[in-house]
Short mmCIF file of C-alpha atoms in Angstrom, two decimals:
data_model
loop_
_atom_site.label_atom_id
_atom_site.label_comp_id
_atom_site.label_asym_id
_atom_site.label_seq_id
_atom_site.Cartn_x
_atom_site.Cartn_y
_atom_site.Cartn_z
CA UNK A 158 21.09 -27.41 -10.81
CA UNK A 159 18.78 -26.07 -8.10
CA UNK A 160 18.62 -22.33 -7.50
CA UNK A 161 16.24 -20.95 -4.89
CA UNK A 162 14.69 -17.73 -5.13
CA UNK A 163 14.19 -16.01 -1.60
CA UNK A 164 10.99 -13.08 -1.07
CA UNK A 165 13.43 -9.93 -1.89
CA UNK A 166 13.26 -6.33 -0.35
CA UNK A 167 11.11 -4.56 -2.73
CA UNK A 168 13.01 -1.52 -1.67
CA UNK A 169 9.96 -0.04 0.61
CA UNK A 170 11.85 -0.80 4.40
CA UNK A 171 8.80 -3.71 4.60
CA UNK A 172 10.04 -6.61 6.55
CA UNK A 173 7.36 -9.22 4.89
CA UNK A 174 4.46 -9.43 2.08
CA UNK A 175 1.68 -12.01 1.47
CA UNK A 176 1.36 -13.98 -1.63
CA UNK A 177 -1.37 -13.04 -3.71
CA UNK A 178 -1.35 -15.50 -6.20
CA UNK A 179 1.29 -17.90 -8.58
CA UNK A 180 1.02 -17.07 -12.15
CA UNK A 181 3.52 -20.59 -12.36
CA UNK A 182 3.03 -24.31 -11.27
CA UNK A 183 5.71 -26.89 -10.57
CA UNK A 184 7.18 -27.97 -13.93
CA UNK A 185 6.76 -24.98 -15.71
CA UNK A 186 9.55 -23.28 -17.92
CA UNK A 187 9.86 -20.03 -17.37
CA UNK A 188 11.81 -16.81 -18.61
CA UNK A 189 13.82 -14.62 -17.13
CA UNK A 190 11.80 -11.92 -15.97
CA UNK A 191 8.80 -13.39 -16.59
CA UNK A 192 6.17 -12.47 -13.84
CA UNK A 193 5.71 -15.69 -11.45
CA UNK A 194 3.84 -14.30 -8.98
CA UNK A 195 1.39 -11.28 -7.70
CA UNK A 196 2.93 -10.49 -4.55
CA UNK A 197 1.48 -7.79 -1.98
CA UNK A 198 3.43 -5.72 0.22
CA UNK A 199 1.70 -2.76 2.70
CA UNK A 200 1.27 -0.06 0.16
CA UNK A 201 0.33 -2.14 -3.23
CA UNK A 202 0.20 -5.37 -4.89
CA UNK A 203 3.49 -6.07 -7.11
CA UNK A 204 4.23 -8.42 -9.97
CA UNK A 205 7.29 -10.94 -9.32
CA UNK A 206 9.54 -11.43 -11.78
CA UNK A 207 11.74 -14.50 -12.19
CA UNK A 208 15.88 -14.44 -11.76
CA UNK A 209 15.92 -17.18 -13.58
CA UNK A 210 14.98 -18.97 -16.59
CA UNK A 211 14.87 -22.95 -16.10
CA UNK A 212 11.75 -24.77 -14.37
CA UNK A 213 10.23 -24.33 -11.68
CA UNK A 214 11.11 -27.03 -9.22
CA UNK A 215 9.26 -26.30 -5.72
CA UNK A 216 6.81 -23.28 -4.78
CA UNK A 217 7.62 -22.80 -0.98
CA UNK A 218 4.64 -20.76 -0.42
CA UNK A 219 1.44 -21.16 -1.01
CA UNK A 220 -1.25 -18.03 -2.16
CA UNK A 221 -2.43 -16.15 1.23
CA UNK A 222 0.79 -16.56 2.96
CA UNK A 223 2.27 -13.65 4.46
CA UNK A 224 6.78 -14.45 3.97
CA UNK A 225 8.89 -12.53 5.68
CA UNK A 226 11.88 -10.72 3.39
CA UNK A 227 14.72 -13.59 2.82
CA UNK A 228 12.54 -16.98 3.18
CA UNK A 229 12.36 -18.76 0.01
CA UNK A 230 9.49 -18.78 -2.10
CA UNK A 231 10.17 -21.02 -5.04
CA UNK A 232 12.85 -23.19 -6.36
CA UNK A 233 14.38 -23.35 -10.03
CA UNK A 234 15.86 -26.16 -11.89
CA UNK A 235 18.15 -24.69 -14.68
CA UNK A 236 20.68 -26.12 -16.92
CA UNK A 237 24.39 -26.30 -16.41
CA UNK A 238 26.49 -25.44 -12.84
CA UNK A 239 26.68 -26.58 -9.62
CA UNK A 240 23.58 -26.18 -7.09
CA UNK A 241 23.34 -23.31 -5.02
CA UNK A 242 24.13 -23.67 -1.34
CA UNK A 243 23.97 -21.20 1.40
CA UNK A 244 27.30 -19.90 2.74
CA UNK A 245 28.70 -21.38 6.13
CA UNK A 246 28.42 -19.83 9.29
CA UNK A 247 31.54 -17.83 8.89
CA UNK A 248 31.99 -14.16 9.68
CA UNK A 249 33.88 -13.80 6.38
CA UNK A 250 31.55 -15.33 4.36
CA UNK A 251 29.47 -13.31 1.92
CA UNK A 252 26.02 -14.02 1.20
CA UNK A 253 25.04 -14.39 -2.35
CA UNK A 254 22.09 -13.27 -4.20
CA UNK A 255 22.21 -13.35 -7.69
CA UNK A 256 21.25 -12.10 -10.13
CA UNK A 257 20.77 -8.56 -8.39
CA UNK A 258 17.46 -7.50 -10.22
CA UNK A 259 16.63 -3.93 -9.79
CA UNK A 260 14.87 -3.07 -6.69
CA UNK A 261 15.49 -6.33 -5.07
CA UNK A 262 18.64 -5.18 -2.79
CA UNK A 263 22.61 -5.74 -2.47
CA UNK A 264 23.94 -8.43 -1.04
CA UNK A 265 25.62 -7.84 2.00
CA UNK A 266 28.14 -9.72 4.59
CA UNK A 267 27.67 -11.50 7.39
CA UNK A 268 27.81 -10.07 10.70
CA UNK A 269 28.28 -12.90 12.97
CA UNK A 270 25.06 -12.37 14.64
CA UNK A 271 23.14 -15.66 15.50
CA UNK A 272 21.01 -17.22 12.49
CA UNK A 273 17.51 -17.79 12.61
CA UNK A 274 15.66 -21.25 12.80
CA UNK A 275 14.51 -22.73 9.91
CA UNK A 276 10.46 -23.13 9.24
CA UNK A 277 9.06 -26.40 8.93
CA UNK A 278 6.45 -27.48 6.46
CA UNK A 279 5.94 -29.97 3.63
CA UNK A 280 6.50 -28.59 -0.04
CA UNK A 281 5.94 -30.93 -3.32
CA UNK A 282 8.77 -33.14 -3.82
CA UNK A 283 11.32 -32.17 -6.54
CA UNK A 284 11.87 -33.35 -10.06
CA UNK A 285 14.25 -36.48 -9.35
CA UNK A 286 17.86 -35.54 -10.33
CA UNK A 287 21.18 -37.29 -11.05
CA UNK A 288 22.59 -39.01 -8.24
CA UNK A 289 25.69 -37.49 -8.01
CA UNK A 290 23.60 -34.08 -8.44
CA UNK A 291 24.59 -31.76 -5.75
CA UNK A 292 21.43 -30.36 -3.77
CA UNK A 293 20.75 -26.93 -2.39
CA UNK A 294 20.94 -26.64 1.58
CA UNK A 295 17.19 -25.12 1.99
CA UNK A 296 17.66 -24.38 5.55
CA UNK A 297 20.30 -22.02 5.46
CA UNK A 298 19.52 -18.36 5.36
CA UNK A 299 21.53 -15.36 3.80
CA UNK A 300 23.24 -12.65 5.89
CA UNK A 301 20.89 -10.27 5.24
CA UNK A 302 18.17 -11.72 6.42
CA UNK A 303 19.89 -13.04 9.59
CA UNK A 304 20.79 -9.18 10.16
CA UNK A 305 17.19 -8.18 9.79
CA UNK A 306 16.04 -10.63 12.69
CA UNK A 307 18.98 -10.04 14.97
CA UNK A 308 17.12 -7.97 16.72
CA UNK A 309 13.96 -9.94 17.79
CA UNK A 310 12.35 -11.35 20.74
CA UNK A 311 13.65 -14.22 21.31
CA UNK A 312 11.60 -17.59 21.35
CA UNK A 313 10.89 -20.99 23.62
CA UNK A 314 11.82 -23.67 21.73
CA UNK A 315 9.59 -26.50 20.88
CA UNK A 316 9.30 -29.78 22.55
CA UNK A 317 11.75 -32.33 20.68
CA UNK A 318 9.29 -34.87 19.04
CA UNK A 319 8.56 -38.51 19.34
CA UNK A 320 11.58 -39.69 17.14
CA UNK A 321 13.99 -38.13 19.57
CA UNK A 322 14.89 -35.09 17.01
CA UNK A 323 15.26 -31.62 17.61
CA UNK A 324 11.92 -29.71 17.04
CA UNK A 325 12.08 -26.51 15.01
CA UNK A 326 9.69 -23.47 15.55
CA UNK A 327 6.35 -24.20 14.23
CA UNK A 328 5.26 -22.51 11.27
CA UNK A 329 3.10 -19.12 11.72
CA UNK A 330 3.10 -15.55 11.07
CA UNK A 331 4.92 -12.49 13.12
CA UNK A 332 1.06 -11.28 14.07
CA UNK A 333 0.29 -15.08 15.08
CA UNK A 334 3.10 -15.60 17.59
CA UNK A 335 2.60 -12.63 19.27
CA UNK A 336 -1.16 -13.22 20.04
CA UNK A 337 0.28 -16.75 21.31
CA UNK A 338 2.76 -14.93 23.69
CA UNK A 339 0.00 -12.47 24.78
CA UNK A 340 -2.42 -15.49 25.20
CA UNK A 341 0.22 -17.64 26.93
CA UNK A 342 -0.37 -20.51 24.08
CA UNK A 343 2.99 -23.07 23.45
CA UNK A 344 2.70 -23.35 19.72
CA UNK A 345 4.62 -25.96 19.94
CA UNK A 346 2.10 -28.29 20.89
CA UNK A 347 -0.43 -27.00 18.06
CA UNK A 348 -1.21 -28.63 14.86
CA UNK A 349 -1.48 -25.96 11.97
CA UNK A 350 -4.95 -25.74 10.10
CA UNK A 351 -3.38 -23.50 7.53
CA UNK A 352 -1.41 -24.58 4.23
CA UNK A 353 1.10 -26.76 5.08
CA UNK A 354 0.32 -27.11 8.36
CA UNK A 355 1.00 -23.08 9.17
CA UNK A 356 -0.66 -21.96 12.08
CA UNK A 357 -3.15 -19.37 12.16
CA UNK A 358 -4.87 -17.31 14.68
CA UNK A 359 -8.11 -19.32 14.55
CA UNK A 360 -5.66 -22.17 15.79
CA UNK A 361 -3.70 -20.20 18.32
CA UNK A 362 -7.62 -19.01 19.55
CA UNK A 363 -9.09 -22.21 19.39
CA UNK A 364 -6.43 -23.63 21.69
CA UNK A 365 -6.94 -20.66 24.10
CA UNK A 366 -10.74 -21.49 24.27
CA UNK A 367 -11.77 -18.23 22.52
CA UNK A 368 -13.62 -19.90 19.78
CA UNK A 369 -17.40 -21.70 19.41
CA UNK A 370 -16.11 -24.20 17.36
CA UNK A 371 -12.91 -26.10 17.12
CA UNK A 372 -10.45 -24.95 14.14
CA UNK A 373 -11.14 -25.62 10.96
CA UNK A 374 -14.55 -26.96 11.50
CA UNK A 375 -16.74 -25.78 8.43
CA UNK A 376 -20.68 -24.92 9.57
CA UNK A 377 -23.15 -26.74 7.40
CA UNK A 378 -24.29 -25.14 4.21
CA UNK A 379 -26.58 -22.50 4.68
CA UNK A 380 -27.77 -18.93 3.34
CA UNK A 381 -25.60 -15.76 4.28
CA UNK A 382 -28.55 -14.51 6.37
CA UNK A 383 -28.38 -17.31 8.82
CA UNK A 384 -24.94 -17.92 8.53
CA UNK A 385 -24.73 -14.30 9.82
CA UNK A 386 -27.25 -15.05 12.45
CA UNK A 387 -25.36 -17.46 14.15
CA UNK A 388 -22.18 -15.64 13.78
CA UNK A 389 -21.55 -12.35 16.61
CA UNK A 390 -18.70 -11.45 15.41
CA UNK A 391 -16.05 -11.54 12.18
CA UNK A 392 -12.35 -10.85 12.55
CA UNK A 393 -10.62 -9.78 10.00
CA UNK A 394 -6.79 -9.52 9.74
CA UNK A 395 -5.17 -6.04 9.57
CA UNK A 396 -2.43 -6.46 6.62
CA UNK A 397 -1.17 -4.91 3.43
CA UNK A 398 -2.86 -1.75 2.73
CA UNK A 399 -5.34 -1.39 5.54
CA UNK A 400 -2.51 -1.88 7.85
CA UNK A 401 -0.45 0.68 6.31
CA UNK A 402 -3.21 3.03 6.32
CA UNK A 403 -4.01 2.94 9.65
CA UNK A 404 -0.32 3.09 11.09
CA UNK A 405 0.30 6.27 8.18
CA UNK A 406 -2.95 8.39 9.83
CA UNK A 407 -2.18 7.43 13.61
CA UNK A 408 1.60 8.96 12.32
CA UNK A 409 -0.05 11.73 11.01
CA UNK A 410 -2.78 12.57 13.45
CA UNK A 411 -0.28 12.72 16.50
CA UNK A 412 2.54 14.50 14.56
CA UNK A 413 1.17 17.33 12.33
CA UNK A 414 -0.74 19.82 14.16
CA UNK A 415 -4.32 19.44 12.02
CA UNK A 416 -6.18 22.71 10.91
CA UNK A 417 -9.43 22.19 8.96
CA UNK A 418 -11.39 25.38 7.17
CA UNK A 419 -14.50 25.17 5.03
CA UNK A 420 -15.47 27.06 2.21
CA UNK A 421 -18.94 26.53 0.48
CA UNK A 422 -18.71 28.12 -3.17
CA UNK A 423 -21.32 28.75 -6.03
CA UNK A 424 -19.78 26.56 -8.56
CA UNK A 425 -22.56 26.46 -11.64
CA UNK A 426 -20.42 28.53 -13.53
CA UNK A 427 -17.66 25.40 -13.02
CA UNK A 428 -20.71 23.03 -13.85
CA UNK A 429 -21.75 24.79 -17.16
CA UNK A 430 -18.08 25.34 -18.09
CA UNK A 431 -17.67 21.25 -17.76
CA UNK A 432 -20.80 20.55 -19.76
CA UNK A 433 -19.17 22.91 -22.92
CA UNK A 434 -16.00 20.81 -22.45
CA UNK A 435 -17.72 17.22 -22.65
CA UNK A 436 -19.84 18.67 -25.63
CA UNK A 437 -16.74 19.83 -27.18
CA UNK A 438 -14.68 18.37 -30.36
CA UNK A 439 -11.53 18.94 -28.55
CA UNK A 440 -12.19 16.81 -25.23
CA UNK A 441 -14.92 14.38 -26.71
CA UNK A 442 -12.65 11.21 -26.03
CA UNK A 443 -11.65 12.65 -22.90
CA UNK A 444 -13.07 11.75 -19.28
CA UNK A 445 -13.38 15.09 -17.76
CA UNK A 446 -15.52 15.87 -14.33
CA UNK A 447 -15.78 18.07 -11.62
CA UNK A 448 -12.62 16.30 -10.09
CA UNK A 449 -10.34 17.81 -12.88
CA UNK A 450 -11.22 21.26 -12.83
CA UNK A 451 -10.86 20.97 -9.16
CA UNK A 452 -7.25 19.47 -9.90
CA UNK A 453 -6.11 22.05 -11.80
CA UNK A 454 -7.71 24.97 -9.80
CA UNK A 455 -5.95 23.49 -6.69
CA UNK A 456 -2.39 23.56 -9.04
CA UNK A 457 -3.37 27.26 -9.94
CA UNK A 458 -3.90 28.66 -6.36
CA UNK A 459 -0.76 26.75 -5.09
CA UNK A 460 1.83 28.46 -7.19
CA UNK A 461 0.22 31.66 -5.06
CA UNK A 462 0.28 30.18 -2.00
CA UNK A 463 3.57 27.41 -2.05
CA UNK A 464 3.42 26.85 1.65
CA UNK A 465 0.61 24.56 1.04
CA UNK A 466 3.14 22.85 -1.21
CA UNK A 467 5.86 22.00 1.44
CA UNK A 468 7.24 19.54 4.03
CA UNK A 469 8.14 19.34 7.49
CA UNK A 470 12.02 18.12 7.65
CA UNK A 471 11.83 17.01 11.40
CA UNK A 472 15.76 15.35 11.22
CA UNK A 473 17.44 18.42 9.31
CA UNK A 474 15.15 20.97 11.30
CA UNK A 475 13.83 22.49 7.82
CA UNK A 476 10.76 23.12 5.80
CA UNK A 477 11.14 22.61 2.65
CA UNK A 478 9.08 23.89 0.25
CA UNK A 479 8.32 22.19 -3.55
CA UNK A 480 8.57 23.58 -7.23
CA UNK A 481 6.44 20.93 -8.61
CA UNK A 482 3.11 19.71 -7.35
CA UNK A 483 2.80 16.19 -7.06
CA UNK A 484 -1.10 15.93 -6.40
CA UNK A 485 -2.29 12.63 -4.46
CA UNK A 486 -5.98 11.32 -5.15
CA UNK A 487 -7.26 9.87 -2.70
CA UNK A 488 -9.13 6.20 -4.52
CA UNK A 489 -11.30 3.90 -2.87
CA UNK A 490 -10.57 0.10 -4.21
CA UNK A 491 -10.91 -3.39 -3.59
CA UNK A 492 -7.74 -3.68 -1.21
CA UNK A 493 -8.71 -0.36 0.79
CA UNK A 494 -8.24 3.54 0.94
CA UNK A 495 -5.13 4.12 -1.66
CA UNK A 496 -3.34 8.07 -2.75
CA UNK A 497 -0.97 7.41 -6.08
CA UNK A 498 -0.39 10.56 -7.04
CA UNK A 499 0.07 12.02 -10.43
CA UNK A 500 3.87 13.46 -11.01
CA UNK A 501 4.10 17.10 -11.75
CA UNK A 502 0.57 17.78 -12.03
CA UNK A 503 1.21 21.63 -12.28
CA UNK A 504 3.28 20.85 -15.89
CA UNK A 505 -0.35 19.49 -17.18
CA UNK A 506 -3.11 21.55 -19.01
CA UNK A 507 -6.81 20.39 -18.73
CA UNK A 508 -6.80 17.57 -20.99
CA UNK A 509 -3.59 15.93 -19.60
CA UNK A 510 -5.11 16.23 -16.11
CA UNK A 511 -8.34 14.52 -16.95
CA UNK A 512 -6.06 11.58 -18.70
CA UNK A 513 -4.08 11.24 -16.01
CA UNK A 514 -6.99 10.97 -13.50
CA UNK A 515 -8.45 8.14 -15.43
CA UNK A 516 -5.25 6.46 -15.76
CA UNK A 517 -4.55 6.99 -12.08
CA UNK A 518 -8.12 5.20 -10.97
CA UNK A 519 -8.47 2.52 -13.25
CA UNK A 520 -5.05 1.51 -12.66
CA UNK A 521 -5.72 1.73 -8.88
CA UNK A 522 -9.26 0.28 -8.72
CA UNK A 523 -7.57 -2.96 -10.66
CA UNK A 524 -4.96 -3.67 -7.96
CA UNK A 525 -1.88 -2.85 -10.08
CA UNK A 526 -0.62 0.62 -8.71
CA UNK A 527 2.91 0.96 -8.42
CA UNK A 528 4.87 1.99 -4.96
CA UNK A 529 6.28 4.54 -7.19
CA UNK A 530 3.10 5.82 -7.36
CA UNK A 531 2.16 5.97 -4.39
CA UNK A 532 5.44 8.11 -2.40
CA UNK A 533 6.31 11.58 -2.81
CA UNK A 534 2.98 13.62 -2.75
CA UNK A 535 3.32 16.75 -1.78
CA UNK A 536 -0.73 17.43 -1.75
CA UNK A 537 -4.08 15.53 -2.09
CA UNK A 538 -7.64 15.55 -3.15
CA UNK A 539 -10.07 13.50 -1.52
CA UNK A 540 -13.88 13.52 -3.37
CA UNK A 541 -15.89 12.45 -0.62
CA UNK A 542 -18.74 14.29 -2.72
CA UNK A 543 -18.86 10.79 -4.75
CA UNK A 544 -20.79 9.19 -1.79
CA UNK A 545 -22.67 11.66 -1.14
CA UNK A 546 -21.13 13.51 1.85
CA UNK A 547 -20.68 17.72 1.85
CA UNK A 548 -17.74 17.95 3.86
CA UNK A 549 -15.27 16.25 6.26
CA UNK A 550 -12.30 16.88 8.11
CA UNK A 551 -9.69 15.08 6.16
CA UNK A 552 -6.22 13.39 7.52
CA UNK A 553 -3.29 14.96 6.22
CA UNK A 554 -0.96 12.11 4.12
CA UNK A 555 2.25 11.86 6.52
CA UNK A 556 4.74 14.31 4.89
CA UNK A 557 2.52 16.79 2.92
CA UNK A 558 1.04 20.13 4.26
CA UNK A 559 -2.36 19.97 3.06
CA UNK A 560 -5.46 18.05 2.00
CA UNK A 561 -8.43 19.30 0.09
CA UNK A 562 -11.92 17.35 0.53
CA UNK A 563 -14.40 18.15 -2.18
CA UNK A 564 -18.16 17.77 -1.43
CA UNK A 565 -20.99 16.75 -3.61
CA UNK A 566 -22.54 19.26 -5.47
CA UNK A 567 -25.85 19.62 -4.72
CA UNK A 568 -28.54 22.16 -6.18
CA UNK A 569 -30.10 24.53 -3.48
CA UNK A 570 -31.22 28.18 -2.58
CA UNK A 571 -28.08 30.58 -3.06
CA UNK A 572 -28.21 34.52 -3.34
CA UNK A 573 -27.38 35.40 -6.75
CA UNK A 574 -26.98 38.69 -7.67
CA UNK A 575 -28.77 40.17 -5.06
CA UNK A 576 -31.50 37.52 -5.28
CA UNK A 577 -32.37 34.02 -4.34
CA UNK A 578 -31.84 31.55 -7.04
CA UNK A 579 -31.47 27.61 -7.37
CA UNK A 580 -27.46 27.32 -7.62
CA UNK A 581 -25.44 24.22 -7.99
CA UNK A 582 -23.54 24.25 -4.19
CA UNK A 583 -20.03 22.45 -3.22
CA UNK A 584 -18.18 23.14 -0.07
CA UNK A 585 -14.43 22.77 0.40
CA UNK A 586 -12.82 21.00 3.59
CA UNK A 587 -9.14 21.87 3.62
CA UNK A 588 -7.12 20.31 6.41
CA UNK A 589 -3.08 21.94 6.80
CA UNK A 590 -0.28 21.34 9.12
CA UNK A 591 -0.25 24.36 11.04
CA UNK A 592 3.31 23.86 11.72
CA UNK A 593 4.12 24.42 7.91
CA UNK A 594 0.97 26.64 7.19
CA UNK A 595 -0.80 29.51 9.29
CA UNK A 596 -3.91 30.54 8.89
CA UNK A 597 -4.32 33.32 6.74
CA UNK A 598 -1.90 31.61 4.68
CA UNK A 599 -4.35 28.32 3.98
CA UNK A 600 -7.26 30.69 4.26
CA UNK A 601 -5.88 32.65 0.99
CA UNK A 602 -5.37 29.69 -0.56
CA UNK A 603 -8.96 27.71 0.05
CA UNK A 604 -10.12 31.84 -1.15
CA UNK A 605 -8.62 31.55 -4.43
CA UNK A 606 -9.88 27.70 -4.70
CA UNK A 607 -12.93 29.74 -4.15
CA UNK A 608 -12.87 32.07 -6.68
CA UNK A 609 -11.43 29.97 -9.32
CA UNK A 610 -14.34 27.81 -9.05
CA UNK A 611 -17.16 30.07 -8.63
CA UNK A 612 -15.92 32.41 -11.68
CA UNK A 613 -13.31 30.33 -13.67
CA UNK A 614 -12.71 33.46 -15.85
CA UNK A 615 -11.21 34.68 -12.78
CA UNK A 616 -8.28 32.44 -13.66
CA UNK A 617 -6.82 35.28 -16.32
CA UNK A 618 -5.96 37.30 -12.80
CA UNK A 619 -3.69 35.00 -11.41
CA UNK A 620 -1.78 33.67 -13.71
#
């Protein structure tokens, strides 16, 4: 029987996510559970795995599509049953999705709200099956995902086509339809340049007049220098991470009330202390830098200053304030500006810092960070000092009280004991909601980042 497998709520409130790549073809057996597909949502990129074990029959979607949560994605033949078919239109119908794997969502009951048209497109025909085999009804659509559209703007239907039948809505992406309503473009009368005949916003321009060429017209080969010369401009999409950055620091630049202090500190005595360690038996497999002590200095001075370590709690009108430090780090990859942050951070000593630093970047820089890992910070670190830069005024994460950007360290002129020596320099950038944090409150704790860091045998006073 057929079983189709609909793009499930990954359990982050995201409403669609693009497909990154199949790790099946049509014809394949798979497992269940096996990983199908790299699929990625606003905040990472997340590995599929299948409800089902059987063949795969049909992939709806092909890699570079953006699906919206509830519109199938691939189709399983598996032994045994009766083939699935979407419920009737019936108030009292449930909707089925089975099996439930974790993370994936409930099902949930109709509510009688109108359905949503089906998307057109050609897919690769099915394995051929019995002929008294029932077949799946592929245009139907769960409750749930009727609920989630209940709510949008409504649509002018296409033109019916030459044959006489009803059109459905032509295939494109949320983003794509709106630039057509701004632009006052009938997609209806567009032919799709995308795969399987989706329309894109190269079409939707083209058909507006705001393009050089028509769509889908390739240039003829040349080198990137004068294929940029006879380019003025590139657009790029805003999607998955890059637009969940941006909409996270617009949130967080008009909500939290930014304060940024600086503090430039002596920090040779750090430097020497982290050439010892890397020349030491105990950390020689270890991947210690500047970053970690900076980690666990920032862990130190917070348990003496917790209101860096708290939240503002706009709905219950409370702040509340964190017993465990879950310390973001802010990693530049591939896909864009990402903070996983390492769980209880304050629980670790030196070596299980540095450990979980490397962990945390390598798994970031290849793609494959969890959502888990990247919600519920309660405090970041962003090293702009890798590129170069001394100090910045950094964008608090929404939800967390505090940032800390570390600078490079640089060797310059610094009085030393009464006299002018060549020191190894860093200055500290630390950005706080002043709603949460005041300032002699977030200027004690950048003091004691300070002093940790300037004389880390200061440490034995504070703790």
């Amino acid at each position: 029987m057929i079983k189709e497998f609909r793009l499930p709520d990954l359990g982050e409130g995201l409403t669609e996510s693009e497909i990154v790549s199949w790790h099946v073809a049509v014809g394949d057996t798979v497992e269940l559970n096996q990983v199908i597909a790299d699929v990625e949502t606003a905040k990472a990129v997340v590995e599929l795995p299948s409800p089902y074990a059987g063949v795969v029959a049909k992939l709806h979607e092909q890699p570079g599509t953006v699906v919206e949560v509830g519109a199938p994605i691939v189709s399983f033949d598996i032994p045994g049953g009766e083939a699935e078919t979407a419920a009737p239109d019936d108030d009292a119908a449930p909707a089925k999705r089975e099996p439930n794997l974790v993370g994936y969502g409930a099902a949930v009951e109709k509510s009688g709200r109108p359905t949503r048209r089906a998307r057109r497109g050609a897919a690769p025909t099915l394995p051929a099956k019995p002929a008294d085999a029932p077949t799946v009804d592929e245009t139907a659509e769960p409750a749930a995902v009727q609920d989630s559209f209940s709510h949008t703007e409504s649509e002018p239907e296409a033109p019916a086509n030459a044959g006489g039948a009803s059109a459905e809505r032509p295939r494109s992406t949320p983003p794509v339809r709106k630039l057509a309503r701004d632009l006052g473009v009938d997609l209806g009368i567009l032919q799709g340049s995308g795969p399987q005949g989706l329309i894109t916003r190269d079409d939707v321009m083209a058909a507006q007049g705001g393009k050089n060429e028509p769509a889908g017209e390739s240039a003829p080969e040349a080198s990137n220098a004068s294929a940029l010369s006879t380019q003025r401009e590139t657009r790029i999409p805003i999607k998955g991470v890059r637009k969940h950055t941006a909409a996270a620091m617009v949130t967080s630049a008009f909500t939290a009330p930014h304060v940024t202090e600086f503090l430039t500190v002596d920090v040779t005595e750090s430097m020497e202390l982290l050439a010892r360690l890397k020349s030491s038996r105990a950390f020689a497999d270890v991947r210690i830098n500047v970053l970690t002590l900076v980690a666990k200095a920032l862990c130190i001075a917070l348990d003496r200053n917790p209101t860096l370590n708290s939240r503002w709690d706009e709905a219950a009108q409370e702040i509340v304030q964190h017993h465990y430090v879950n310390l973001g780090i802010a990693a530049a990859t591939p896909r864009g500006l990402m903070v996983p942050n390492i769980k209880d951070a304050q629980a670790l000593g030196l070596r299980g810092l540095a450990d979980a630093l490397k962990n945390l970047t390598d798994t970031a820089r290849a793609g494959k960070t969890s959502p888990a890992d990247l919600s519920g910070g309660t405090i970041s670190i962003t090293n702009v000092g890798v590129f170069g830069i001394d100090a910045g005024t950094p964008i608090l994460n929404p939800g967390e009280a505090a940032i800390l950007a570390m600078g490079s360290v640089r060797k310059m002129p610094w009085e030393h004991r009464d006299e002018i020596a060549l020191r190894q320099v860093m200055t500290l950038s630390l950005s706080f909601d002043h709603r949460l944090v005041d300032g002699e409150q977030g200027s004690r704790f950048l003091a004691d980042l300070g002093t940790i860091l300037s004389d880390p045998g200061m440490v034995l006073t504070m703790v």
